[in-house]
């Protein structure tokens, strides 16, 4: 089985671990991590999907040892120690899962020897999902656990364990996870993985000497399960910015599943991977093959994932159950003593007692090709390795079935069957329950979008190439493109008018059809409130304000459209300003990105003209500027009047031009089309002239070029 770990194929590199141990559930991991941190002398690398300095690592009676305090105290005691923390810049989909004030309320960033960075160097929708810690280039932890709230638990998974609370004091549900700790050459493999990601995210090269006189092995892990074992690090990286994709994780899953002879035991947060499902399907269709046991959560942790990831999971599992003609597949979820489901967050695979893989990758398409992942595997055919790997299997099943590991071992030796042993040991208390396949998901997103890849991507979208195409680093090129935009838009709209008039499309697409729905809106007694409310809500949700302005111009006559748009934009700006003031500048800085942070230097300048100019900088989207202005406490009168001055010309242009365009569409002759085009040209040149005068007056020409 150790032949499965092949550098350049199923793993990046191999390295021998003098010691390797398994840490089941976060109570064990956090304790071991704290032990090793206290022994650190030179450097600590922390890579994670999330990070929270407030979490207590040790939760025994007495004062809790919190992560942030431990790092600060250790750095204070060790003058030569440096800490680097890298975690993902979240998307709005996960905003409710992550309490971002944990990042920005912590004072770790005040210490120059503790570096914290948010990683946003990913394709659209992808994330940094690697979860490992490297200490002094000598000891490494890798697995499914981040140093964040909601992970801590013990193997007992007691529902009334009041230590299982987040930093805000809220009790969360039982959770199961696994981490692995190694030393020696296997640990040093994580150094280049971290420094590469750090360079991609920051542009900074980390070069640290690492004397081998430090061995921060955790004191609490006295008897490691494995010794002198060959380990491999497997990664997933999507193709991005000219970098080639890396799919070592996917190949390892596929080849390990197909190489299994006796059993495959897997724990995963998700099961949506086509790669894994196909490999299991091929194995099940063989007349003779391994038993396969999957331990999954009963359902995902939030409603959105339930409607999406669980819907895909159900289809994969139903397919595999149909193909399991020999009864070699079982799918379980664990429950606590009171039958409350235990959430499985682990990402683990054990094959034939000869290979164990623990890391960040789930059985999902994202983990195989889209997100950045990092797994650690140990393999060998020698008796010591087999004993250690099988020992982990016995410990995991003993935890899930509420029995002793020796009981699991004896039952397996007697029956010779993993499935029979589990079925015979399942009880009525803490146990494993069969996943039901006759369930229906109330809102099945897969039935709506049809394509599972939209919900669980297999590769980066083409949006990244489009973004690279339209983002210009050269200042002059960007300026020329901005000046061409009105002409291009005018040409497109006039061309569309011609198509509607003289092509077969005219029989199906009529202006009466497009504007008919607006009649009912115009008659609604709450019309102004509805229209302005859409602007306010849309602005808070980062919806492009230009789309709202154009839509309003289509529905209403120019004067009314201008009033609604200007009022809606100003109230939207005010709502975003208050939201930004409430969230604070650090949060908004992370949210809006590097270029908008640079705008803060000019937003701090007093005056209406300054705000008006900011509203006309092409790279400054409307809604993020609202948040940023509130976070920077820009004078509110200057902000509102400046916003009005900055956006009013654009609203006038859009309202008048759309009105002329609609007239041209209703009476499509060359005269009306020419008037519409001339109107767009005159108004467009006028607004460009006004913008240029404002920028020149504020001394912004050089600044705006740098920002672009």
XYZ file of C-alpha atoms in Angstrom:
708
model
C 0.000 0.000 0.000
C 2.942 2.358 0.541
C 3.413 2.188 -3.258
C 0.207 4.235 -3.529
C 2.136 7.268 -2.255
C 4.035 8.308 -5.369
C 5.694 11.742 -5.530
C 4.393 13.787 -8.431
C 1.281 11.624 -8.679
C -0.682 10.906 -5.500
C 1.506 13.099 -3.293
C 3.858 16.021 -3.634
C 6.814 14.621 -1.692
C 7.608 11.866 0.784
C 9.301 12.215 4.152
C 9.846 9.851 7.045
C 8.309 10.659 10.413
C 10.243 9.501 13.427
C 6.962 9.724 15.320
C 3.362 10.040 14.191
C 0.283 10.179 16.406
C -3.463 10.540 15.945
C -5.434 13.151 17.892
C -9.127 12.285 17.957
C -11.402 15.273 18.614
C -10.328 18.823 19.349
C -9.797 18.459 23.103
C -6.792 16.253 22.332
C -5.595 18.405 19.435
C -5.881 21.749 21.219
C -4.015 20.381 24.237
C -1.187 18.961 22.119
C -1.033 22.169 20.070
C -0.720 24.266 23.249
C 2.105 22.007 24.500
C 4.055 22.429 21.277
C 3.492 26.195 21.085
C 5.015 26.652 24.534
C 8.140 24.847 23.335
C 8.492 26.855 20.099
C 11.726 28.803 19.682
C 11.974 30.032 16.110
C 8.905 30.070 13.891
C 5.239 29.032 13.867
C 3.233 28.676 10.660
C -0.562 28.431 10.999
C -2.675 27.793 7.896
C -6.436 27.508 8.199
C -9.829 28.107 6.706
C -10.612 30.198 9.770
C -8.907 31.497 12.915
C -10.199 32.891 16.208
C -7.772 34.195 18.835
C -10.473 34.115 21.549
C -10.994 30.351 21.700
C -9.950 28.522 24.874
C -7.504 25.738 24.067
C -7.594 24.099 27.512
C -10.988 23.906 29.211
C -10.248 22.163 32.470
C -11.501 23.738 35.730
C -9.814 27.044 36.382
C -8.730 29.835 34.025
C -8.978 28.919 30.368
C -5.889 29.176 28.173
C -6.943 31.252 25.182
C -5.227 30.989 21.809
C -4.399 34.675 21.393
C -3.003 35.016 24.896
C -0.886 31.894 24.463
C 0.672 33.194 21.237
C 1.359 36.653 22.693
C 2.862 35.292 25.900
C 5.036 32.794 24.046
C 6.354 35.428 21.634
C 7.067 37.733 24.577
C 9.129 35.032 26.307
C 10.984 34.011 23.131
C 12.618 37.068 21.481
C 13.626 35.054 18.405
C 10.154 33.590 17.774
C 7.965 34.716 14.879
C 4.385 33.675 14.095
C 2.728 33.684 10.669
C -1.022 33.099 10.376
C -2.725 32.648 7.009
C -6.433 32.007 6.582
C -9.111 32.432 3.969
C -10.814 35.676 3.005
C -14.413 34.510 3.273
C -17.198 34.876 0.726
C -20.634 36.262 1.557
C -22.046 32.715 1.391
C -20.144 31.903 4.590
C -20.525 35.285 6.269
C -23.103 34.029 8.756
C -20.891 31.080 9.715
C -17.909 33.213 10.591
C -17.828 35.875 13.283
C -15.423 38.263 11.689
C -15.024 40.499 14.691
C -12.835 37.685 15.984
C -10.227 38.773 13.437
C -10.437 42.459 13.905
C -10.992 42.675 17.647
C -7.880 40.698 18.390
C -4.714 42.603 19.155
C -2.318 40.019 17.722
C -1.672 42.326 14.797
C -0.186 44.912 17.166
C 2.808 42.653 17.747
C 5.306 42.984 14.864
C 6.460 39.393 15.366
C 2.941 38.023 14.857
C 1.937 38.382 11.213
C -1.684 37.792 10.247
C -2.881 37.748 6.654
C -6.172 37.034 4.896
C -5.649 34.895 1.788
C -7.730 35.991 -1.204
C -5.480 34.597 -3.937
C -8.062 32.213 -5.377
C -10.403 31.804 -8.328
C -13.888 33.243 -7.871
C -15.783 31.112 -5.353
C -12.778 29.037 -4.265
C -11.198 29.152 -0.815
C -8.020 28.486 1.128
C -8.990 25.313 2.996
C -5.643 23.919 4.164
C -5.503 23.230 7.914
C -2.043 22.657 9.309
C 0.447 24.039 11.816
C 4.239 23.813 11.570
C 6.410 24.608 14.587
C 10.151 25.222 14.256
C 10.138 23.159 11.045
C 10.230 20.158 13.362
C 6.665 19.243 14.380
C 3.553 19.525 12.205
C -0.168 19.084 12.845
C -2.488 18.365 9.899
C -6.146 17.413 9.724
C -9.689 18.680 9.614
C -9.574 21.139 12.508
C -9.084 24.885 12.384
C -8.149 26.907 15.443
C -11.617 28.354 15.644
C -14.847 28.223 17.590
C -17.245 25.317 17.215
C -14.544 22.621 16.992
C -13.762 21.685 20.608
C -15.256 18.459 21.957
C -14.240 15.226 23.682
C -14.775 11.623 22.496
C -17.686 11.379 24.952
C -19.663 14.009 23.002
C -21.905 14.697 25.976
C -24.839 16.914 25.070
C -24.692 18.579 28.495
C -20.944 19.339 28.364
C -20.961 23.050 29.184
C -17.320 23.387 28.159
C -18.492 23.082 24.558
C -19.324 26.767 24.182
C -18.142 29.348 21.691
C -16.418 32.582 22.829
C -19.832 34.289 23.022
C -21.047 31.692 25.523
C -23.357 29.839 23.129
C -23.551 26.047 23.429
C -22.984 24.285 20.102
C -23.755 20.715 19.034
C -21.352 17.775 19.482
C -18.674 17.577 16.805
C -16.184 14.892 15.779
C -12.830 15.472 14.069
C -9.322 14.022 13.673
C -5.836 15.530 13.471
C -2.408 13.977 12.937
C 0.929 15.109 14.386
C 4.323 14.159 12.922
C 7.961 15.112 13.357
C 11.151 14.574 11.383
C 11.382 14.931 7.609
C 7.617 14.520 7.268
C 7.076 17.715 9.284
C 9.529 19.746 7.216
C 7.439 19.112 4.100
C 4.869 21.624 5.342
C 7.360 24.508 5.311
C 7.436 24.991 1.514
C 3.667 24.464 1.315
C 3.092 27.364 3.715
C 5.738 29.709 2.294
C 4.415 29.164 -1.233
C 0.892 30.087 -0.204
C 2.192 33.050 1.800
C 4.047 34.309 -1.260
C 0.988 33.922 -3.493
C -1.179 35.801 -0.980
C 1.266 38.550 0.026
C 4.078 38.689 -2.523
C 6.502 38.266 0.388
C 9.156 35.556 0.444
C 9.689 33.904 3.820
C 13.220 32.681 4.395
C 13.903 31.335 7.841
C 16.791 29.279 9.034
C 15.597 26.463 11.239
C 18.266 25.004 13.513
C 17.483 21.412 14.370
C 17.989 21.956 18.086
C 14.273 22.395 18.708
C 11.890 19.468 19.053
C 8.507 20.812 20.219
C 6.811 17.411 20.382
C 3.686 17.716 22.590
C 4.310 16.484 26.130
C 0.879 14.856 26.332
C 1.578 12.548 23.382
C 4.036 10.178 25.027
C 3.378 7.022 22.999
C 2.904 7.748 19.279
C 1.002 5.143 17.300
C 3.568 5.084 14.476
C 7.371 5.262 14.336
C 9.765 5.552 11.396
C 6.837 5.624 8.978
C 6.825 6.929 5.430
C 4.499 9.934 5.018
C 3.351 11.921 2.020
C 1.799 15.375 1.623
C -0.946 15.609 -1.015
C -2.356 18.903 -2.257
C -5.109 20.433 -4.340
C -4.569 23.718 -6.179
C -6.791 25.028 -8.995
C -5.339 26.455 -12.180
C -5.069 30.195 -11.519
C -2.991 33.146 -12.708
C -0.888 30.983 -14.974
C -0.237 28.378 -12.295
C -0.923 24.769 -13.233
C -3.539 22.811 -11.327
C -2.498 20.241 -8.722
C -4.772 17.218 -8.162
C -2.714 14.936 -5.940
C -5.599 14.597 -3.473
C -8.033 13.379 -6.137
C -5.565 10.822 -7.491
C -4.798 9.543 -3.988
C -8.486 8.999 -3.198
C -9.131 7.244 -6.495
C -6.094 4.951 -6.447
C -6.386 4.065 -2.761
C -10.059 3.108 -3.159
C -9.333 0.943 -6.184
C -6.314 -0.698 -4.521
C -8.263 -1.756 -1.411
C -8.671 -5.476 -0.772
C -10.242 -5.911 2.694
C -11.913 -2.710 3.817
C -12.203 1.050 3.318
C -13.235 3.223 6.240
C -13.942 6.897 5.540
C -15.169 9.870 7.562
C -16.112 13.044 5.719
C -18.099 16.218 6.219
C -19.531 15.948 2.691
C -20.055 13.282 0.061
C -20.523 15.068 -3.254
C -17.363 14.057 -5.112
C -17.946 12.465 -8.502
C -14.326 11.277 -8.405
C -14.824 9.341 -5.154
C -18.321 8.110 -6.020
C -17.119 6.682 -9.344
C -14.172 4.931 -7.693
C -16.450 3.384 -5.048
C -18.918 2.398 -7.764
C -16.198 0.565 -9.695
C -15.168 -1.261 -6.526
C -18.722 -2.290 -5.623
C -19.324 -3.756 -9.067
C -16.475 -6.234 -8.694
C -17.625 -9.737 -7.698
C -15.173 -9.682 -4.816
C -13.882 -6.567 -3.164
C -13.477 -4.625 0.060
C -16.189 -3.649 2.491
C -16.784 0.088 2.501
C -17.987 2.040 5.529
C -18.784 5.758 5.279
C -19.367 7.850 8.408
C -21.008 11.161 7.517
C -23.037 13.841 9.313
C -26.778 13.219 9.386
C -27.134 16.496 7.505
C -25.142 19.633 6.786
C -24.654 22.349 9.358
C -26.840 25.021 7.727
C -29.920 25.289 5.547
C -28.109 26.436 2.412
C -25.799 23.414 2.428
C -28.742 21.155 3.250
C -30.553 22.273 0.087
C -27.399 22.014 -2.054
C -24.659 19.683 -0.770
C -27.096 17.282 0.892
C -29.141 17.109 -2.312
C -26.069 16.069 -4.297
C -25.023 13.641 -1.541
C -28.405 11.931 -1.586
C -28.158 11.283 -5.321
C -24.644 9.812 -5.054
C -25.559 7.593 -2.109
C -28.765 6.314 -3.716
C -26.779 5.376 -6.782
C -24.150 3.492 -4.747
C -26.782 1.659 -2.717
C -28.417 0.475 -5.949
C -25.061 -0.791 -7.190
C -24.208 -2.564 -3.919
C -25.520 -5.964 -4.983
C -23.201 -7.863 -2.609
C -24.003 -5.877 0.544
C -20.487 -4.485 0.956
C -21.481 -0.841 1.610
C -22.717 0.805 4.805
C -23.359 4.511 5.401
C -23.742 5.724 8.989
C -24.039 8.891 11.023
C -23.068 9.064 14.731
C -25.418 10.051 17.565
C -24.714 11.004 21.168
C -26.146 9.293 24.260
C -29.368 11.295 23.990
C -29.638 10.459 20.255
C -28.637 13.945 19.218
C -26.634 13.736 15.951
C -22.888 14.294 16.263
C -21.593 16.509 13.478
C -18.796 14.811 11.531
C -16.177 17.344 10.507
C -13.358 14.801 10.038
C -11.691 14.134 6.683
C -10.170 10.661 7.052
C -9.600 7.463 5.099
C -8.166 4.138 6.314
C -7.511 1.351 3.798
C -6.733 -2.248 4.774
C -4.901 -1.151 7.914
C -1.967 -0.154 5.704
C -2.778 3.428 4.710
C -4.259 6.320 6.640
C -5.014 9.724 5.124
C -5.943 12.676 7.348
C -6.238 16.243 6.149
C -8.414 19.100 4.994
C -9.992 17.566 1.881
C -13.593 16.408 1.959
C -15.251 13.934 -0.378
C -16.419 16.853 -2.520
C -15.650 18.171 -5.984
C -14.313 21.370 -4.465
C -11.668 19.501 -2.507
C -10.559 17.519 -5.546
C -9.886 20.449 -7.884
C -11.244 23.839 -6.781
C -10.140 24.772 -3.242
C -6.599 24.661 -1.868
C -6.203 21.506 0.232
C -3.450 19.692 2.106
C -3.567 16.074 3.337
C -1.060 13.961 5.232
C -0.853 10.211 4.643
C 1.133 7.447 6.310
C 1.559 4.011 4.743
C 3.468 0.811 5.222
C 3.223 -2.975 5.170
C 5.355 -3.562 8.253
C 3.651 -4.925 11.411
C 4.204 -1.740 13.459
C 2.504 0.451 10.847
C -0.402 -1.964 10.442
C -0.844 -2.142 14.212
C -0.884 1.662 14.533
C -3.286 2.254 11.644
C -5.648 -0.510 12.787
C -5.424 0.919 16.294
C -6.818 4.216 14.987
C -9.709 2.349 13.360
C -10.480 0.556 16.646
C -10.362 3.866 18.560
C -12.713 5.617 16.133
C -15.270 2.814 16.123
C -15.008 2.493 19.910
C -15.858 6.200 20.225
C -18.801 5.976 17.838
C -20.182 2.734 19.331
C -19.498 3.560 23.003
C -17.365 0.470 23.630
C -13.699 -0.173 24.384
C -11.142 -0.378 21.524
C -10.260 -3.921 22.636
C -13.908 -4.893 22.151
C -13.844 -3.621 18.572
C -10.556 -5.415 17.893
C -11.803 -8.733 19.288
C -15.055 -8.531 17.329
C -13.244 -7.781 14.070
C -10.876 -10.704 14.561
C -13.782 -13.025 15.326
C -16.071 -12.003 12.450
C -13.476 -11.007 9.885
C -15.981 -8.406 8.693
C -15.983 -4.673 9.393
C -19.693 -4.363 8.600
C -20.754 -7.340 10.709
C -18.675 -6.092 13.641
C -20.254 -2.623 13.527
C -23.781 -4.013 13.158
C -23.293 -6.346 16.117
C -21.935 -3.565 18.353
C -24.520 -0.904 17.569
C -26.599 -0.107 20.633
C -29.313 2.247 21.808
C -27.132 4.964 23.332
C -24.133 6.598 21.659
C -23.903 4.663 18.435
C -23.898 4.682 14.637
C -27.213 4.927 12.837
C -27.916 4.035 9.210
C -28.432 6.964 6.868
C -31.950 6.915 5.444
C -32.319 7.166 1.668
C -36.079 7.621 1.443
C -35.820 11.158 2.823
C -36.768 14.096 0.649
C -35.164 17.517 0.775
C -37.812 20.229 1.025
C -36.011 22.639 -1.288
C -33.825 20.699 -3.696
C -31.492 23.213 -5.328
C -30.240 20.547 -7.711
C -33.748 20.196 -9.130
C -33.683 23.917 -9.908
C -30.213 24.373 -11.392
C -29.855 20.826 -12.804
C -26.066 21.063 -13.053
C -24.350 19.848 -9.834
C -21.136 21.620 -10.862
C -22.792 24.964 -10.147
C -23.295 23.907 -6.519
C -20.069 21.931 -6.020
C -17.578 23.119 -8.676
C -15.076 20.737 -10.244
C -12.869 23.505 -11.619
C -12.493 27.292 -11.654
C -15.109 29.171 -13.637
C -14.285 31.168 -16.748
C -14.973 34.336 -14.771
C -11.347 34.429 -13.659
C -10.129 34.661 -17.255
C -12.696 37.362 -17.943
C -11.525 39.335 -14.916
C -7.895 39.037 -16.012
C -8.908 40.229 -19.483
C -10.703 43.352 -18.308
C -8.395 44.357 -15.427
C -5.627 46.520 -16.821
C -2.467 47.244 -14.878
C -1.358 49.923 -17.344
C -2.850 53.242 -16.326
C -3.193 54.720 -19.821
C -4.805 51.614 -21.247
C -7.381 51.609 -18.472
C -8.120 55.294 -19.059
C -8.687 54.744 -22.787
C -11.005 51.827 -22.115
C -13.043 53.964 -19.696
C -13.430 56.686 -22.333
C -14.539 54.122 -24.915
C -17.268 52.686 -22.689
C -19.997 55.269 -23.565
C -19.334 54.795 -27.297
C -19.386 51.010 -27.010
C -22.606 51.065 -24.983
C -24.249 53.506 -27.412
C -23.238 51.346 -30.398
C -24.563 48.232 -28.707
C -27.910 49.801 -27.866
C -28.410 51.303 -31.321
C -27.417 47.976 -32.848
C -29.976 46.256 -30.664
C -32.634 48.719 -31.812
C -31.832 47.842 -35.414
C -32.007 44.137 -34.668
C -35.405 44.558 -33.013
C -36.650 46.547 -36.031
C -35.333 44.604 -39.014
C -34.556 41.058 -37.818
C -37.006 38.169 -37.195
C -36.594 38.941 -33.494
C -38.994 41.849 -33.977
C -41.885 39.403 -34.201
C -41.202 38.102 -30.682
C -39.587 40.949 -28.754
C -41.654 44.120 -28.617
C -41.248 47.112 -26.394
C -44.886 46.707 -25.328
C -44.035 43.323 -23.846
C -40.992 44.693 -22.034
C -42.773 47.658 -20.495
C -46.177 46.102 -19.846
C -45.246 44.805 -16.421
C -44.366 48.348 -15.348
C -47.983 49.502 -15.578
C -49.026 47.576 -12.469
C -46.094 48.993 -10.526
C -46.970 52.541 -11.499
C -50.447 52.135 -10.085
C -49.294 50.791 -6.723
C -50.038 53.237 -3.857
C -46.645 52.523 -2.240
C -44.727 53.061 -5.481
C -42.099 55.574 -4.209
C -41.408 53.508 -1.072
C -41.008 50.305 -3.101
C -38.625 51.818 -5.635
C -36.469 53.621 -3.081
C -36.509 50.581 -0.788
C -35.088 48.442 -3.584
C -32.197 50.897 -3.917
C -31.484 50.791 -0.176
C -31.617 47.002 0.155
C -29.712 46.494 -3.081
C -26.987 48.860 -1.941
C -26.531 47.039 1.363
C -26.264 43.737 -0.521
C -23.643 45.115 -2.930
C -26.041 44.944 -5.918
C -24.710 47.106 -8.802
C -26.412 50.479 -8.458
C -26.047 51.150 -12.184
C -28.410 48.259 -12.917
C -31.026 49.774 -10.625
C -30.658 53.209 -12.225
C -31.067 51.823 -15.744
C -34.093 49.744 -14.689
C -35.722 52.804 -13.148
C -35.056 54.829 -16.294
C -36.774 52.176 -18.421
C -39.899 52.066 -16.258
C -40.429 55.759 -15.512
C -40.258 59.036 -17.465
C -36.968 60.985 -17.209
C -37.917 63.445 -14.439
C -39.518 60.830 -12.215
C -36.736 58.321 -12.950
C -34.128 60.907 -11.985
C -35.898 61.761 -8.711
C -36.360 58.104 -7.736
C -32.791 57.150 -8.675
C -31.136 60.089 -6.943
C -33.240 59.686 -3.781
C -32.693 55.931 -3.748
C -28.949 56.280 -4.252
C -28.607 58.850 -1.469
C -30.612 56.805 1.036
C -28.678 53.711 -0.004
C -25.444 55.633 0.549
C -26.668 56.724 3.981
C -27.620 53.169 4.979
C -24.232 51.839 3.822
C -22.494 54.679 5.678
C -24.184 53.730 8.955
C -23.411 50.045 8.376
C -19.749 50.864 7.748
C -19.564 52.985 10.887
C -21.018 50.096 12.882
C -18.674 47.438 11.434
C -15.470 49.477 11.700
C -12.614 50.247 9.340
C -10.653 47.014 9.811
C -13.621 44.887 8.810
C -14.373 47.051 5.782
C -10.722 47.038 4.757
C -10.757 43.250 4.591
C -14.122 43.273 2.835
C -13.336 45.760 0.079
C -9.822 44.765 -0.890
C -6.483 46.424 -1.338
C -7.334 49.067 -3.948
C -10.289 50.466 -2.058
C -8.199 50.645 1.096
C -5.946 53.083 -0.786
C -8.945 55.342 -1.344
C -9.123 55.913 2.399
C -6.244 58.377 2.122
C -8.343 60.624 -0.129
C -11.657 60.009 1.576
C -10.095 61.437 4.720
C -9.651 64.756 2.885
C -12.500 67.121 3.772
C -14.837 68.576 1.197
C -17.729 67.829 -1.110
C -15.525 67.760 -4.224
C -13.353 64.995 -2.754
C -16.352 62.723 -2.264
C -17.703 63.614 -5.696
C -14.378 62.673 -7.277
C -14.306 59.347 -5.444
C -17.734 58.601 -6.905
C -16.233 59.027 -10.382
C -13.131 56.849 -9.944
C -13.855 53.820 -12.192
C -12.458 51.206 -9.784
C -14.539 52.410 -6.826
C -17.851 50.480 -6.724
C -20.776 52.343 -5.214
C -21.690 50.125 -2.263
C -18.171 49.406 -0.922
C -17.487 53.165 -0.926
C -20.577 53.660 1.251
C -19.254 51.188 3.810
C -15.731 52.596 3.634
C -16.881 56.196 4.157
C -18.811 55.235 7.281
C -15.891 53.230 8.637
C -13.580 56.235 8.133
C -16.083 58.639 9.749
C -16.173 60.965 6.743
C -18.179 64.089 7.580
C -21.721 63.071 6.750
C -22.819 66.373 5.174
C -19.797 66.387 2.852
C -20.434 62.741 2.109
C -24.106 63.130 1.127
C -23.688 66.368 -0.860
C -20.536 65.018 -2.521
C -22.369 61.825 -3.450
C -25.204 63.848 -4.962
C -22.797 65.973 -6.990
C -20.851 62.917 -8.105
C -23.745 60.718 -9.229
C -26.308 63.262 -10.458
C -24.712 63.772 -13.897
C -24.645 60.032 -14.517
C -28.262 59.623 -13.472
C -29.300 62.445 -15.800
C -27.399 60.901 -18.697
C -28.964 57.480 -18.161
C -32.508 58.795 -17.642
C -32.493 61.059 -20.704
C -30.749 58.583 -22.985
C -32.990 55.655 -22.012
C -36.041 57.853 -22.668
C -34.723 58.710 -26.123
C -33.857 55.079 -26.773
C -37.367 53.932 -25.842
C -38.785 56.563 -28.187
C -36.551 55.227 -30.940
C -37.790 51.722 -30.247
C -41.450 52.721 -30.262
C -41.060 54.696 -33.482
C -38.028 53.057 -35.092
C -37.040 55.445 -37.865
C -33.577 56.789 -38.560
C -34.440 60.227 -37.190
C -35.269 58.968 -33.698
C -32.306 56.590 -33.709
C -29.984 59.439 -34.691
C -31.446 61.668 -31.957
C -30.881 58.917 -29.376
C -27.303 58.445 -30.511
C -26.578 62.180 -30.579
C -28.111 62.602 -27.118
C -25.908 59.832 -25.726
C -22.818 61.315 -27.352
C -23.432 64.877 -26.108
C -24.343 63.806 -22.592
C -21.486 61.312 -22.443
C -18.883 63.867 -23.522
C -20.394 66.364 -21.095
C -20.099 64.053 -18.115
C -16.528 63.109 -19.069
C -15.632 66.810 -19.184
C -17.229 67.466 -15.786
C -15.445 64.452 -14.310
C -12.099 65.548 -15.661
C -12.548 69.085 -14.289
C -13.437 67.738 -10.838
C -10.464 65.401 -10.785
C -8.089 68.142 -11.913
C -9.459 70.557 -9.333
C -8.931 68.045 -6.551
C -5.419 67.195 -7.736
C -6.457 63.610 -8.386
C -5.092 62.897 -11.858
C -1.975 61.129 -10.616
C -3.800 59.544 -7.709
C -6.617 58.137 -9.817
C -4.127 56.678 -12.294
C -2.331 54.892 -9.461
C -5.574 53.547 -8.122
C -6.540 52.168 -11.520
